PDB file of C-alpha atoms in Angstrom:
ATOM      1  CA  MET A 421       3.327 -16.600 -87.304  1.00  0.00           C
ATOM      2  CA  ALA A 422       1.773 -19.959 -88.219  1.00  0.00           C
ATOM      3  CA  GLU A 423       5.101 -21.678 -87.604  1.00  0.00           C
ATOM      4  CA  TYR A 424       5.325 -20.096 -84.131  1.00  0.00           C
ATOM      5  CA  LYS A 425       1.779 -21.236 -83.311  1.00  0.00           C
ATOM      6  CA  GLY A 426       2.707 -24.733 -84.444  1.00  0.00           C
ATOM      7  CA  LEU A 427       5.752 -24.752 -82.180  1.00  0.00           C
ATOM      8  CA  PHE A 428       3.665 -23.439 -79.302  1.00  0.00           C
ATOM      9  CA  ASP A 429       1.010 -26.116 -79.814  1.00  0.00           C
ATOM     10  CA  GLN A 430       3.627 -28.848 -80.119  1.00  0.00           C
ATOM     11  CA  PHE A 431       5.946 -27.899 -77.247  1.00  0.00           C
ATOM     12  CA  PHE A 432       4.032 -25.860 -74.655  1.00  0.00           C
ATOM     13  CA  LYS A 433       2.722 -28.788 -72.591  1.00  0.00           C
ATOM     14  CA  PRO A 434       5.997 -30.762 -72.638  1.00  0.00           C
ATOM     15  CA  ILE A 435       7.956 -27.641 -71.667  1.00  0.00           C
ATOM     16  CA  ARG A 436       5.487 -26.833 -68.871  1.00  0.00           C
ATOM     17  CA  ASN A 437       5.711 -30.415 -67.601  1.00  0.00           C
ATOM     18  CA  TYR A 438       9.519 -30.289 -67.704  1.00  0.00           C
ATOM     19  CA  ILE A 439       9.516 -27.083 -65.662  1.00  0.00           C
ATOM     20  CA  TYR A 440       6.984 -28.540 -63.222  1.00  0.00           C
ATOM     21  CA  TYR A 441       9.231 -31.586 -62.775  1.00  0.00           C
ATOM     22  CA  ARG A 442      12.101 -29.214 -61.945  1.00  0.00           C
ATOM     23  CA  CYS A 443      10.300 -26.850 -59.567  1.00  0.00           C
ATOM     24  CA  GLY A 444       7.251 -28.726 -58.249  1.00  0.00           C
ATOM     25  CA  ASP A 445       4.996 -25.654 -58.521  1.00  0.00           C
ATOM     26  CA  PRO A 446       2.294 -25.797 -61.221  1.00  0.00           C
ATOM     27  CA  ASP A 447       1.693 -22.027 -61.248  1.00  0.00           C
ATOM     28  CA  MET A 448       5.391 -21.305 -61.514  1.00  0.00           C
ATOM     29  CA  ALA A 449       5.700 -23.878 -64.310  1.00  0.00           C
ATOM     30  CA  GLU A 450       2.866 -22.247 -66.247  1.00  0.00           C
ATOM     31  CA  ASP A 451       4.360 -18.758 -65.878  1.00  0.00           C
ATOM     32  CA  ILE A 452       7.859 -19.812 -66.860  1.00  0.00           C
ATOM     33  CA  ALA A 453       6.577 -21.821 -69.841  1.00  0.00           C
ATOM     34  CA  GLN A 454       4.819 -18.709 -71.112  1.00  0.00           C
ATOM     35  CA  ASP A 455       8.031 -16.713 -70.627  1.00  0.00           C
ATOM     36  CA  VAL A 456       9.953 -19.360 -72.566  1.00  0.00           C
ATOM     37  CA  PHE A 457       7.686 -18.893 -75.565  1.00  0.00           C
ATOM     38  CA  LEU A 458       7.875 -15.134 -75.230  1.00  0.00           C
ATOM     39  CA  LYS A 459      11.667 -15.449 -75.394  1.00  0.00           C
ATOM     40  CA  LEU A 460      11.305 -17.723 -78.433  1.00  0.00           C
ATOM     41  CA  TRP A 461       9.177 -15.062 -80.132  1.00  0.00           C
ATOM     42  CA  GLU A 462      11.729 -12.352 -79.339  1.00  0.00           C
ATOM     43  CA  MET A 463      14.578 -14.473 -80.738  1.00  0.00           C
ATOM     44  CA  ARG A 464      12.622 -15.928 -83.687  1.00  0.00           C
ATOM     45  CA  SER A 465      14.832 -14.364 -86.360  1.00  0.00           C
ATOM     46  CA  ARG A 466      17.984 -15.993 -84.952  1.00  0.00           C
ATOM     47  CA  ILE A 467      16.740 -19.504 -84.217  1.00  0.00           C
ATOM     48  CA  ASP A 468      17.463 -22.493 -86.405  1.00  0.00           C
ATOM     49  CA  ARG A 469      14.319 -24.586 -86.853  1.00  0.00           C
ATOM     50  CA  ARG A 470      16.366 -27.785 -86.537  1.00  0.00           C
ATOM     51  CA  THR A 471      17.520 -26.909 -82.999  1.00  0.00           C
ATOM     52  CA  VAL A 472      14.392 -25.195 -81.676  1.00  0.00           C
ATOM     53  CA  LYS A 473      13.478 -28.063 -79.315  1.00  0.00           C
ATOM     54  CA  ALA A 474      16.871 -28.009 -77.606  1.00  0.00           C
ATOM     55  CA  TYR A 475      16.719 -24.225 -77.482  1.00  0.00           C
ATOM     56  CA  LEU A 476      13.305 -24.311 -75.754  1.00  0.00           C
ATOM     57  CA  TYR A 477      14.463 -26.780 -73.117  1.00  0.00           C
ATOM     58  CA  THR A 478      17.656 -24.801 -72.506  1.00  0.00           C
ATOM     59  CA  ILE A 479      15.689 -21.586 -72.017  1.00  0.00           C
ATOM     60  CA  ALA A 480      13.254 -23.422 -69.734  1.00  0.00           C
ATOM     61  CA  LEU A 481      16.058 -24.818 -67.590  1.00  0.00           C
ATOM     62  CA  HIS A 482      17.799 -21.460 -67.188  1.00  0.00           C
ATOM     63  CA  MET A 483      14.581 -19.573 -66.444  1.00  0.00           C
ATOM     64  CA  THR A 484      13.571 -22.178 -63.876  1.00  0.00           C
ATOM     65  CA  ILE A 485      16.932 -22.045 -62.131  1.00  0.00           C
ATOM     66  CA  ASN A 486      16.831 -18.233 -62.074  1.00  0.00           C
ATOM     67  CA  GLN A 487      13.302 -18.196 -60.644  1.00  0.00           C
ATOM     68  CA  ILE A 488      14.207 -20.715 -57.939  1.00  0.00           C
ATOM     69  CA  LYS A 489      17.256 -18.632 -57.012  1.00  0.00           C
ATOM     70  CA  ARG A 490      15.076 -15.492 -56.799  1.00  0.00           C
ATOM     71  CA  ARG A 491      12.646 -17.268 -54.498  1.00  0.00           C
ATOM     72  CA  GLN A 492      15.457 -18.530 -52.283  1.00  0.00           C
ATOM     73  CA  LEU A 493      16.889 -15.033 -52.072  1.00  0.00           C
ATOM     74  CA  HIS A 494      13.459 -13.642 -51.179  1.00  0.00           C
ATOM     75  CA  PHE A 495      12.962 -16.250 -48.449  1.00  0.00           C
ATOM     76  CA  ARG A 496      16.422 -15.527 -47.004  1.00  0.00           C
ATOM     77  CA  PHE A 497      15.619 -11.818 -46.981  1.00  0.00           C
ATOM     78  CA  VAL A 498      12.295 -12.392 -45.235  1.00  0.00           C
ATOM     79  CA  LYS A 499      13.980 -14.679 -42.724  1.00  0.00           C
ATOM     80  CA  THR A 500      16.663 -12.129 -41.858  1.00  0.00           C
ATOM     81  CA  LYS A 501      14.119  -9.298 -41.793  1.00  0.00           C
ATOM     82  CA  GLY A 502      11.820 -11.229 -39.502  1.00  0.00           C
ATOM     83  CA  GLU A 503       8.715 -13.006 -40.625  1.00  0.00           C
ATOM     84  CA  ASP A 504       6.447 -11.137 -38.205  1.00  0.00           C
ATOM     85  CA  LYS A 505       7.792  -7.663 -38.944  1.00  0.00           C
ATOM     86  CA  GLU A 506       6.340  -5.374 -41.552  1.00  0.00           C
ATOM     87  CA  PHE A 507       8.555  -4.256 -44.373  1.00  0.00           C
ATOM     88  CA  ASP A 508       9.629  -0.638 -44.083  1.00  0.00           C
ATOM     89  CA  THR A 509       7.623   1.507 -46.437  1.00  0.00           C
ATOM     90  CA  PRO A 510       8.545   5.099 -47.291  1.00  0.00           C
ATOM     91  CA  GLU A 511       5.582   6.263 -45.207  1.00  0.00           C
ATOM     92  CA  LYS A 512       6.710   4.209 -42.220  1.00  0.00           C
ATOM     93  CA  LEU A 513      10.256   5.531 -42.521  1.00  0.00           C
ATOM     94  CA  ALA A 514       8.989   9.125 -42.642  1.00  0.00           C
ATOM     95  CA  GLU A 515       6.862   8.510 -39.543  1.00  0.00           C
ATOM     96  CA  MET A 516       9.854   7.068 -37.727  1.00  0.00           C
ATOM     97  CA  ASP A 517      11.983  10.106 -38.658  1.00  0.00           C
ATOM     98  CA  GLN A 518       9.303  12.445 -37.331  1.00  0.00           C
ATOM     99  CA  TYR A 519       8.998  10.372 -34.179  1.00  0.00           C
ATOM    100  CA  HIS A 520      12.748  10.523 -33.542  1.00  0.00           C
ATOM    101  CA  LEU A 521      12.833  14.281 -34.151  1.00  0.00           C
ATOM    102  CA  ARG A 522       9.953  14.801 -31.703  1.00  0.00           C
ATOM    103  CA  LEU A 523      11.636  12.507 -29.186  1.00  0.00           C
ATOM    104  CA  GLN A 524      14.874  14.515 -29.431  1.00  0.00           C
ATOM    105  CA  GLU A 525      12.913  17.747 -28.901  1.00  0.00           C
ATOM    106  CA  VAL A 526      11.265  16.335 -25.782  1.00  0.00           C
ATOM    107  CA  ILE A 527      14.566  15.041 -24.425  1.00  0.00           C
ATOM    108  CA  ASN A 528      16.302  18.375 -25.080  1.00  0.00           C
ATOM    109  CA  SER A 529      13.569  20.338 -23.346  1.00  0.00           C
TER     110      SER A 529
END
């Protein structure tokens, strides 16, 4: 545990700065840096102390790329869905179904 804290104290700021350099978003950099150290904790039994720095930067790079891709995908989805339109919620879909059923009843009568 003390060794992990030492690694965190030594590498957190440089890793966060590296991620910030890559993505340009300080909040995103902070979140990803925390996730990097969570991943380090989860993999602690399999990591060689001599290569931990390279491992941290590799994790940071991959997590940053994945997060940027997720954001791009989200923006493309919003763009195709229409920025002004609401997202369909289950409640909205149920209302629309009821509306169409009522409309069909009125048309049929």
